[in-house]
PDB file of C-alpha atoms in Angstrom:
ATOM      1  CA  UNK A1432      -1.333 -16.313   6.715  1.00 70.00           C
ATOM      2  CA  UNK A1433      -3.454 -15.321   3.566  1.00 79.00           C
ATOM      3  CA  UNK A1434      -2.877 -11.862   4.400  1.00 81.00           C
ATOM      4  CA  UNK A1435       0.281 -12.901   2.401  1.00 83.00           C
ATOM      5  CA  UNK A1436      -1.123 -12.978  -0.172  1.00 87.00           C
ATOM      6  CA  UNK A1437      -3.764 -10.863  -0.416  1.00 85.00           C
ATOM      7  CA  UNK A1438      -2.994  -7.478   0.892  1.00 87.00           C
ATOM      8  CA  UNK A1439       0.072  -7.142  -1.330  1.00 86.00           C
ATOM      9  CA  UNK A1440      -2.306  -7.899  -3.623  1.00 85.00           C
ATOM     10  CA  UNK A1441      -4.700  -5.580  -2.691  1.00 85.00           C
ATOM     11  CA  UNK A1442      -1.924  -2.974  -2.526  1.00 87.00           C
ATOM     12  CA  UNK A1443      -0.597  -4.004  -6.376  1.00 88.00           C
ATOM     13  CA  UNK A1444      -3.800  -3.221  -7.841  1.00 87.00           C
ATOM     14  CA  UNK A1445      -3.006   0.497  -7.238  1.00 86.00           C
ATOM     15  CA  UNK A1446       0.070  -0.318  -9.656  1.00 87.00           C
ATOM     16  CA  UNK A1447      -2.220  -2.226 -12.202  1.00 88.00           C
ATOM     17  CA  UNK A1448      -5.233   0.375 -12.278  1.00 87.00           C
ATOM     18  CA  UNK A1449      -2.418   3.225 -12.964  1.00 87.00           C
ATOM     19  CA  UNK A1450      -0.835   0.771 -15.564  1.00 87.00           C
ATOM     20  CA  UNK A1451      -3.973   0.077 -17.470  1.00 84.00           C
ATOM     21  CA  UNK A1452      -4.511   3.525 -18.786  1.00 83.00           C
ATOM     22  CA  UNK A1453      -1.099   5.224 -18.575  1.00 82.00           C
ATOM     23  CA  UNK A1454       3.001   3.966 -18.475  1.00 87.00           C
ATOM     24  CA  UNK A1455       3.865   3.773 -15.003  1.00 88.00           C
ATOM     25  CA  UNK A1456       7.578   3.083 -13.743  1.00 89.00           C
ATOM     26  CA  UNK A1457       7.865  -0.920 -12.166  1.00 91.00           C
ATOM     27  CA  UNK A1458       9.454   0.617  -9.333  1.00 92.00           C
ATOM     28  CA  UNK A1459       6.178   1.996  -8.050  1.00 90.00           C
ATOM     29  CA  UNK A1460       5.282  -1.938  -8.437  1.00 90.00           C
ATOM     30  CA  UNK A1461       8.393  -3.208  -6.104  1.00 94.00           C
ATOM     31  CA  UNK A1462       7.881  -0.432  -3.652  1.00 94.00           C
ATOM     32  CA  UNK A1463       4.579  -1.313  -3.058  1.00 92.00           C
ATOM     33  CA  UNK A1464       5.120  -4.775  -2.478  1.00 93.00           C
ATOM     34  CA  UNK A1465       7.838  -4.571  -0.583  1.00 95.00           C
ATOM     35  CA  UNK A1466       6.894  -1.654   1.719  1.00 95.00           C
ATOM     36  CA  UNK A1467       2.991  -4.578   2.422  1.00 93.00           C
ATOM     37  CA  UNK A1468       5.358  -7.028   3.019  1.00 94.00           C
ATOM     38  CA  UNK A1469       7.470  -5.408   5.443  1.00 96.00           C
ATOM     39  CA  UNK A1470       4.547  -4.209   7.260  1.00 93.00           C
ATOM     40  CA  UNK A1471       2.609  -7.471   7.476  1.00 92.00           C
ATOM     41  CA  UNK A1472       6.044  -9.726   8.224  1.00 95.00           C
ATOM     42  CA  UNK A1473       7.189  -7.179  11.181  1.00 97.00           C
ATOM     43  CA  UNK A1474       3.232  -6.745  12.531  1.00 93.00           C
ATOM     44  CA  UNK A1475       3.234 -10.314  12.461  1.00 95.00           C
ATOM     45  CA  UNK A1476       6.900 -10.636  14.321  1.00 97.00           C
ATOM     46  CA  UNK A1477       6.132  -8.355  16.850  1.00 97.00           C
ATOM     47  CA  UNK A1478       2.259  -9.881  17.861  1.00 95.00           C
ATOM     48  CA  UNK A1479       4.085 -13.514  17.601  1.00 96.00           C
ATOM     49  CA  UNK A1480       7.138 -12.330  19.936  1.00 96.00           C
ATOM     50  CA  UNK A1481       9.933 -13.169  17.541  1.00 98.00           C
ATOM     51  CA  UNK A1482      10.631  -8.993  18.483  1.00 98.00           C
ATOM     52  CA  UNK A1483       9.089  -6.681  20.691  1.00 98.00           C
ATOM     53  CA  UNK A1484       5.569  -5.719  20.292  1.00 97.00           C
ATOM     54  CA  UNK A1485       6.151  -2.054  20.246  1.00 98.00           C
ATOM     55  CA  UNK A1486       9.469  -3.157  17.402  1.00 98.00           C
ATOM     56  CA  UNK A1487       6.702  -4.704  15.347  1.00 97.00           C
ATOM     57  CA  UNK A1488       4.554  -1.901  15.750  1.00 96.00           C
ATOM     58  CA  UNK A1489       6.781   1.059  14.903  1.00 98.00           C
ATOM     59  CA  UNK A1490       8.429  -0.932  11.349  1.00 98.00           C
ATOM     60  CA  UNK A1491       4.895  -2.427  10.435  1.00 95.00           C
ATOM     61  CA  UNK A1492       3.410   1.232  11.055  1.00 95.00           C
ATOM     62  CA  UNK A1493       6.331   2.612   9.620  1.00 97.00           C
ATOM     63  CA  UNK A1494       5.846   0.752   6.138  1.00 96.00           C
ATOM     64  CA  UNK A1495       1.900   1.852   6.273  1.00 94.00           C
ATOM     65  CA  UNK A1496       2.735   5.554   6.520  1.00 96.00           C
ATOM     66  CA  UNK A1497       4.793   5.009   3.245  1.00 96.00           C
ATOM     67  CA  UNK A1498       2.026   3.155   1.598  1.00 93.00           C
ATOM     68  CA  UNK A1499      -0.346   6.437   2.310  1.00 94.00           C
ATOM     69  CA  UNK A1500       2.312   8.611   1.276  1.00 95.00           C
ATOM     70  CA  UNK A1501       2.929   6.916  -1.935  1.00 93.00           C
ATOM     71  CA  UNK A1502      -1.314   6.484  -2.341  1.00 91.00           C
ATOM     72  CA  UNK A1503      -1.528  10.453  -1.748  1.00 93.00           C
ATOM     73  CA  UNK A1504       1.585  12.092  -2.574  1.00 92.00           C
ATOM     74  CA  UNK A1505       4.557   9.834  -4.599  1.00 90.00           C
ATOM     75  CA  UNK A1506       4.128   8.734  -7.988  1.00 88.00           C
ATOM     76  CA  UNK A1507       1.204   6.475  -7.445  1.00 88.00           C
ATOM     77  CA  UNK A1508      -0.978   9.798  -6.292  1.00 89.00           C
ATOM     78  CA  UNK A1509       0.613  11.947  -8.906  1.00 89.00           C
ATOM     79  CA  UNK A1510       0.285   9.944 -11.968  1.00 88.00           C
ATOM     80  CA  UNK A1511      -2.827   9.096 -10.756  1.00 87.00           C
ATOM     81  CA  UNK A1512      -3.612  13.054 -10.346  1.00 86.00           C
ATOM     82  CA  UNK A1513      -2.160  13.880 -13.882  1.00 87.00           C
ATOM     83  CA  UNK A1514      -4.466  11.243 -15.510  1.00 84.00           C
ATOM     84  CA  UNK A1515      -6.801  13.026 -16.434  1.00 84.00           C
ATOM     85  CA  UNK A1516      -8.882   9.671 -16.154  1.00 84.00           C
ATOM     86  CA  UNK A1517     -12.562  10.238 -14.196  1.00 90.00           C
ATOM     87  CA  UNK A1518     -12.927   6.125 -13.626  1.00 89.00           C
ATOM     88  CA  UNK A1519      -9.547   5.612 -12.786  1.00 86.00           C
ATOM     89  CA  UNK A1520      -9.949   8.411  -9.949  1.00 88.00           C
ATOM     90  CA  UNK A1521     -12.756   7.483  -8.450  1.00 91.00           C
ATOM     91  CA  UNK A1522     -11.480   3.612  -8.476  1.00 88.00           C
ATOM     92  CA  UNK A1523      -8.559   4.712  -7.382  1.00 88.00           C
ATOM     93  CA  UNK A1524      -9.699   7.430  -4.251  1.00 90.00           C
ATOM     94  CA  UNK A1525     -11.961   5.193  -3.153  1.00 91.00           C
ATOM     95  CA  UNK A1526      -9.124   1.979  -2.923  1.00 89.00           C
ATOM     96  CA  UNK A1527      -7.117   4.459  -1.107  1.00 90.00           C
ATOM     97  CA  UNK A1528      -9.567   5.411   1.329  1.00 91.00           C
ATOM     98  CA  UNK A1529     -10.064   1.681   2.354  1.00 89.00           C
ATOM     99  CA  UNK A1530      -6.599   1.093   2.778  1.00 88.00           C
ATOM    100  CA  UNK A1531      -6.485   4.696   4.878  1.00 91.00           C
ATOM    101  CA  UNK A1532      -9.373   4.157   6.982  1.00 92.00           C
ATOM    102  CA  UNK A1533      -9.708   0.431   6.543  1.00 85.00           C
ATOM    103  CA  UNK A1534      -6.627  -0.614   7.797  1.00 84.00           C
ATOM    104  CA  UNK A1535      -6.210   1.931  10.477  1.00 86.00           C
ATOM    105  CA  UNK A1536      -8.445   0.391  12.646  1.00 84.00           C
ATOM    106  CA  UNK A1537      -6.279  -2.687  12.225  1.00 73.00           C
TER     107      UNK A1537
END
């Protein structure tokens, strides 16, 4: 159950790096959030049997995907790109490595 809390956490740090050195929209923030919850609350469903395993799977993966998408290529990777920021890159690659790799083999 602490994965409630922390890996939207984890996941809102993105948001808060890119906010400490540049204006980012607080839509970035909420689709973050949202898209860690929905991935923990449906893996979660789906191992518990409150839905089908493979139901749980395919939303919970689905919401992952996004979160990569949005680390690599929506507005968290592109402000992060046009930052022109050396520290917050490397902070930032690195964070979305673990959550690429990290999490996969989850």
């Amino acid at each position: 159950i602490d994965w409630l809390i922390t890996v939207p956490l984890q996941i809102v740090e993105f948001y808060l790096i890119l906010s400490a050195v540049r204006k980012v929209p607080t839509s970035m923030f909420w689709r973050l959030l949202v898209a860690s919850l929905i991935m923990l609350i449906f893996g979660y469903m789906g191992e518990a049997g409150y839905i089908s395993a493979l139901a749980g799977w395919v939303i919970g993966s689905a919401a992952w995907i996004y979160i990569i998408y949005e680390l690599f290529s929506g507005a968290a990777g592109k402000a992060m790109k046009s930052s022109g920021n050396k520290p917050l890159k490397t902070a930032f690659n690195a964070m979305r490595w673990i959550v690429t790799v990290g999490w996969a083999i989850y």
